[in-house]
XYZ file of C-alpha atoms in Angstrom:
332
model
C 21.376 -84.656 -84.611
C 18.607 -83.225 -82.354
C 19.264 -80.104 -80.647
C 17.638 -79.393 -76.978
C 17.729 -76.276 -75.085
C 17.126 -77.064 -71.373
C 16.379 -74.009 -69.456
C 16.360 -74.139 -65.668
C 14.484 -72.071 -62.734
C 15.373 -73.853 -59.670
C 12.941 -75.955 -57.997
C 13.241 -79.211 -55.837
C 15.192 -81.002 -58.631
C 18.026 -78.566 -58.358
C 17.700 -78.145 -54.421
C 20.364 -79.274 -51.798
C 19.663 -79.847 -48.182
C 20.503 -77.218 -45.802
C 19.695 -76.399 -42.052
C 16.882 -74.500 -43.268
C 15.277 -76.981 -45.651
C 15.738 -77.577 -49.314
C 17.127 -74.791 -51.302
C 17.456 -74.614 -55.154
C 21.320 -73.981 -55.767
C 22.510 -76.380 -58.486
C 23.003 -74.818 -61.968
C 21.876 -76.355 -65.256
C 25.331 -77.746 -65.906
C 25.392 -79.372 -62.614
C 21.829 -80.781 -63.181
C 22.828 -82.321 -66.621
C 25.973 -83.858 -65.022
C 23.702 -86.266 -62.838
C 22.544 -87.979 -66.046
C 23.851 -91.214 -67.488
C 25.133 -90.750 -71.110
C 22.170 -89.650 -73.516
C 21.662 -90.875 -76.987
C 24.543 -89.734 -79.332
C 22.219 -88.104 -81.600
C 20.785 -85.622 -79.022
C 22.850 -82.510 -78.387
C 21.853 -80.411 -75.129
C 22.654 -76.743 -74.230
C 21.730 -75.364 -71.113
C 20.715 -71.841 -69.733
C 19.913 -70.983 -66.307
C 17.041 -68.327 -66.142
C 16.491 -68.002 -62.466
C 17.007 -70.250 -59.390
C 14.010 -70.083 -57.153
C 11.438 -72.457 -55.052
C 8.526 -72.681 -57.406
C 6.205 -71.158 -54.549
C 7.778 -67.890 -55.371
C 6.692 -68.158 -59.170
C 5.013 -65.240 -60.630
C 3.558 -64.141 -63.801
C 6.896 -62.269 -64.649
C 8.593 -65.683 -64.653
C 6.121 -67.090 -67.138
C 6.867 -64.228 -69.474
C 10.720 -64.646 -68.997
C 10.471 -68.323 -69.984
C 8.492 -67.588 -72.749
C 10.720 -65.116 -74.042
C 13.830 -67.295 -73.777
C 12.051 -69.797 -75.949
C 11.112 -67.278 -78.529
C 14.687 -65.898 -78.623
C 16.007 -69.263 -79.184
C 12.973 -70.820 -81.194
C 14.709 -71.325 -84.479
C 18.022 -72.659 -83.048
C 16.609 -75.823 -81.176
C 14.476 -78.583 -82.030
C 12.722 -78.711 -78.618
C 12.962 -77.341 -75.156
C 12.869 -78.795 -71.732
C 12.264 -76.424 -68.682
C 13.359 -77.705 -65.155
C 10.891 -76.327 -62.656
C 9.279 -76.803 -59.239
C 6.352 -78.778 -58.884
C 4.304 -76.734 -56.629
C 3.295 -74.418 -59.608
C 4.457 -76.355 -62.551
C 0.862 -76.697 -63.597
C 0.314 -72.800 -63.665
C 3.616 -72.383 -65.795
C 2.577 -75.179 -68.052
C -0.821 -73.525 -68.683
C 0.422 -70.009 -68.854
C 3.155 -71.046 -71.433
C 0.267 -72.940 -73.429
C -1.366 -69.490 -74.003
C 1.883 -67.390 -74.389
C 3.306 -69.946 -77.089
C 0.441 -71.127 -79.141
C 0.611 -73.720 -82.083
C 4.081 -74.592 -81.431
C 5.112 -77.657 -83.843
C 8.458 -77.932 -81.593
C 7.903 -79.476 -78.086
C 8.081 -77.321 -75.040
C 8.369 -79.791 -72.143
C 8.278 -79.099 -68.248
C 9.515 -81.480 -65.771
C 10.984 -81.647 -62.310
C 11.089 -83.944 -59.321
C 9.868 -84.549 -55.848
C 13.089 -85.412 -54.629
C 16.452 -83.626 -55.242
C 18.497 -85.044 -58.156
C 21.563 -85.432 -55.806
C 19.706 -87.825 -53.350
C 20.256 -91.711 -53.696
C 16.518 -92.348 -54.241
C 15.110 -89.752 -56.573
C 12.650 -89.245 -59.485
C 14.849 -86.354 -60.966
C 17.155 -88.448 -63.400
C 14.219 -90.542 -64.802
C 12.006 -87.424 -65.263
C 14.808 -85.505 -66.777
C 15.828 -88.014 -69.083
C 12.211 -88.929 -69.997
C 11.775 -85.201 -70.880
C 14.784 -85.238 -73.177
C 13.811 -88.060 -74.889
C 10.485 -86.951 -75.592
C 11.472 -83.314 -76.673
C 13.856 -84.926 -79.273
C 10.985 -87.043 -80.612
C 9.857 -86.113 -84.325
C 6.067 -86.521 -83.033
C 6.282 -84.227 -80.193
C 4.936 -80.684 -80.270
C 3.302 -77.922 -78.013
C 3.448 -77.560 -74.201
C 3.526 -80.523 -72.099
C 4.415 -81.959 -68.587
C 6.669 -85.137 -68.448
C 6.430 -86.565 -64.944
C 6.621 -90.004 -63.558
C 6.652 -91.524 -67.180
C 3.305 -89.689 -68.109
C 3.064 -87.130 -70.793
C 0.384 -84.553 -69.792
C -1.107 -81.723 -71.793
C -0.086 -78.282 -70.390
C -3.422 -76.967 -70.052
C -4.865 -80.279 -68.217
C -2.052 -80.909 -65.646
C -2.642 -80.398 -61.844
C -0.368 -81.436 -59.086
C -2.470 -83.823 -56.870
C -0.118 -85.525 -54.700
C 2.312 -83.705 -52.400
C 4.918 -86.444 -51.877
C 4.490 -89.484 -54.044
C 6.709 -89.716 -57.511
C 3.463 -89.811 -59.527
C 2.721 -86.207 -58.550
C 0.495 -84.649 -61.443
C -2.976 -86.129 -62.946
C -4.508 -85.329 -66.173
C -7.745 -83.582 -65.426
C -10.674 -84.309 -67.766
C -8.380 -85.309 -70.606
C -6.534 -88.690 -71.181
C -2.622 -88.896 -71.030
C -1.034 -88.099 -74.359
C 1.588 -90.801 -73.979
C 3.650 -92.826 -71.479
C 7.365 -93.535 -71.670
C 8.837 -97.006 -70.702
C 12.523 -97.631 -70.596
C 13.224 -94.662 -72.970
C 10.335 -95.552 -75.379
C 7.505 -93.350 -75.897
C 3.997 -95.166 -76.299
C 1.633 -92.387 -77.824
C -2.128 -92.549 -77.064
C -3.134 -89.113 -78.830
C -1.510 -87.932 -81.656
C -1.088 -84.309 -82.329
C -1.078 -83.113 -85.982
C 1.478 -80.421 -86.262
C 1.937 -80.406 -89.985
C 0.160 -76.993 -90.268
C 1.288 -75.428 -86.954
C 3.074 -72.005 -86.997
C 4.231 -70.647 -83.744
C 2.315 -67.457 -82.185
C 4.063 -65.762 -79.322
C 2.362 -63.481 -76.875
C 4.297 -60.862 -74.496
C 1.648 -59.913 -72.048
C -0.502 -61.183 -69.288
C -3.124 -59.184 -67.081
C -2.065 -60.220 -63.653
C -5.121 -58.387 -61.969
C -7.047 -61.523 -61.577
C -8.650 -62.781 -58.182
C -9.697 -66.364 -57.297
C -12.252 -66.180 -54.822
C -12.846 -69.823 -53.142
C -16.493 -70.268 -51.782
C -16.970 -71.792 -48.549
C -20.529 -72.475 -46.858
C -21.897 -69.375 -45.263
C -19.322 -67.153 -46.815
C -19.656 -63.453 -45.979
C -20.063 -60.682 -48.978
C -18.228 -57.942 -46.914
C -15.022 -58.063 -49.415
C -16.853 -58.572 -52.761
C -17.266 -54.835 -53.499
C -13.563 -54.220 -52.989
C -12.671 -57.405 -54.956
C -14.852 -56.025 -57.842
C -13.372 -52.642 -57.584
C -9.730 -53.673 -57.289
C -9.451 -56.697 -59.770
C -10.314 -57.141 -63.803
C -11.122 -60.569 -63.466
C -13.004 -62.524 -60.792
C -13.023 -66.352 -60.746
C -15.711 -67.823 -58.466
C -14.652 -71.145 -57.483
C -18.287 -72.348 -56.361
C -19.596 -75.624 -55.388
C -20.552 -78.702 -57.548
C -21.655 -77.569 -61.028
C -21.328 -73.876 -60.098
C -23.747 -71.239 -58.601
C -23.882 -68.180 -56.480
C -25.086 -68.883 -52.776
C -27.636 -66.967 -51.105
C -25.186 -65.082 -48.736
C -23.438 -63.209 -51.555
C -25.864 -63.521 -54.049
C -27.409 -59.889 -53.887
C -23.746 -58.440 -53.533
C -22.495 -60.281 -56.578
C -25.271 -58.970 -58.788
C -25.275 -55.622 -57.745
C -21.687 -55.475 -58.664
C -22.288 -56.999 -61.903
C -24.990 -54.384 -62.441
C -22.522 -51.565 -61.599
C -19.819 -52.340 -63.914
C -19.386 -53.092 -67.636
C -18.844 -56.785 -68.655
C -15.704 -56.004 -70.302
C -14.160 -54.167 -67.379
C -15.213 -56.689 -64.655
C -15.191 -60.252 -65.943
C -16.764 -62.784 -63.864
C -15.682 -66.531 -64.424
C -17.561 -69.420 -62.705
C -15.602 -72.489 -62.109
C -16.091 -75.508 -59.558
C -14.015 -76.748 -56.772
C -14.630 -80.300 -57.968
C -11.571 -81.689 -59.611
C -13.248 -83.724 -62.332
C -16.074 -83.202 -64.789
C -16.372 -79.360 -64.844
C -19.065 -76.901 -64.154
C -22.757 -76.325 -65.733
C -24.439 -73.423 -64.369
C -27.826 -74.492 -66.438
C -28.737 -77.219 -64.051
C -29.734 -75.602 -60.745
C -31.392 -72.521 -59.742
C -28.511 -70.892 -58.077
C -26.626 -70.956 -61.244
C -29.512 -70.186 -63.539
C -30.052 -66.935 -61.909
C -26.860 -65.568 -63.494
C -28.013 -66.179 -66.954
C -29.433 -62.317 -67.120
C -25.733 -61.152 -66.866
C -22.653 -61.439 -68.873
C -20.086 -63.986 -67.349
C -17.830 -66.877 -68.429
C -18.080 -70.441 -67.418
C -14.949 -72.546 -67.147
C -16.584 -75.659 -67.814
C -14.132 -78.588 -67.449
C -10.814 -76.515 -67.478
C -8.440 -76.847 -64.471
C -8.271 -73.799 -62.255
C -4.630 -73.336 -63.493
C -5.780 -73.132 -66.883
C -8.703 -70.701 -66.252
C -6.577 -68.356 -64.264
C -3.758 -68.189 -66.954
C -6.251 -68.022 -69.834
C -8.147 -65.271 -68.432
C -4.816 -63.332 -67.641
C -3.915 -63.780 -71.373
C -7.540 -62.499 -72.696
C -7.436 -59.595 -70.291
C -4.175 -58.565 -71.577
C -5.679 -56.791 -74.528
C -6.337 -53.152 -73.314
C -8.832 -52.020 -75.786
C -10.917 -55.065 -75.267
C -14.518 -55.707 -75.848
C -17.100 -58.308 -74.448
C -17.082 -59.971 -77.675
C -13.601 -60.196 -77.846
C -13.161 -61.652 -74.239
C -15.840 -64.205 -74.835
C -14.879 -65.237 -78.076
C -11.037 -65.798 -77.006
C -12.000 -67.514 -73.600
C -14.010 -69.965 -75.312
C -11.881 -70.437 -78.156
C -10.080 -74.201 -78.302
C -6.466 -73.642 -77.630
C -4.409 -76.594 -77.041
C -7.381 -79.023 -76.211
C -8.052 -76.621 -73.044
C -11.845 -76.891 -73.457
C -13.282 -80.165 -74.116
C -16.798 -79.316 -74.004
C -19.256 -76.440 -73.483
């Protein structure tokens, strides 16, 4: 008998229509009641952690989910988290760093339409997630959605309304699920896995999205206020002339371990490489990190995880940001 713990956090899957729009109100037992009878060898217990629109998700919610899983980790064979789709990729990435090397599956799912609607993807997504979480070959943090299994650090919401809402960025789907059967494309070796739980994140991280002709007026304030700055640049990555001097002055002003600059790209696929163009190569005299082909969601949450160590050194930051965790970094 497989024991699965289903944790609910609100989101569209648990929402009902009101005069003010969709609001998550269904509890965990009510959600489960919509599913047809599951396999007899799967026992599901439920727990409601909170009930919010995922737009309101904060790092404190990631820590709450991780703690709930840690508290019950040895009582269950797998975990399913019902979550709103808008920030699900952020939560999946955060959990990938907060719970590393888990030989048990931690599956996030949700829906584009509430489970109570006549036409909905909620029932199939939830059922697929439970089936995947109960399978002996599953491990680690994944999103199961629209029949696809996506590594937690590779997921991104790429469609606002379609049932096939999530894409796997710069990495293949791990598996697909058809009629309750799992077709695996990538095997995960969990034989030597031992879970490691982390309990803190540094929320003092800022994402600065570049636009053509961007002003440098806020950059000194951003460096002063934040410990980590993610520069979401164009193409393969670089610093445009309009802010270059101010960026370099602030990199000179602070220790690299205190103000960490990460270069990433606004381009969804194939990643960044600051070695190609002059606007990127000019950065080489400074200490900075490059996200390469990681998603923005993974870059943000991994930086929060790395910066959570109070007595950090630049070597620690660089080593841990570059360290391969859950396939979050394919190259570089």
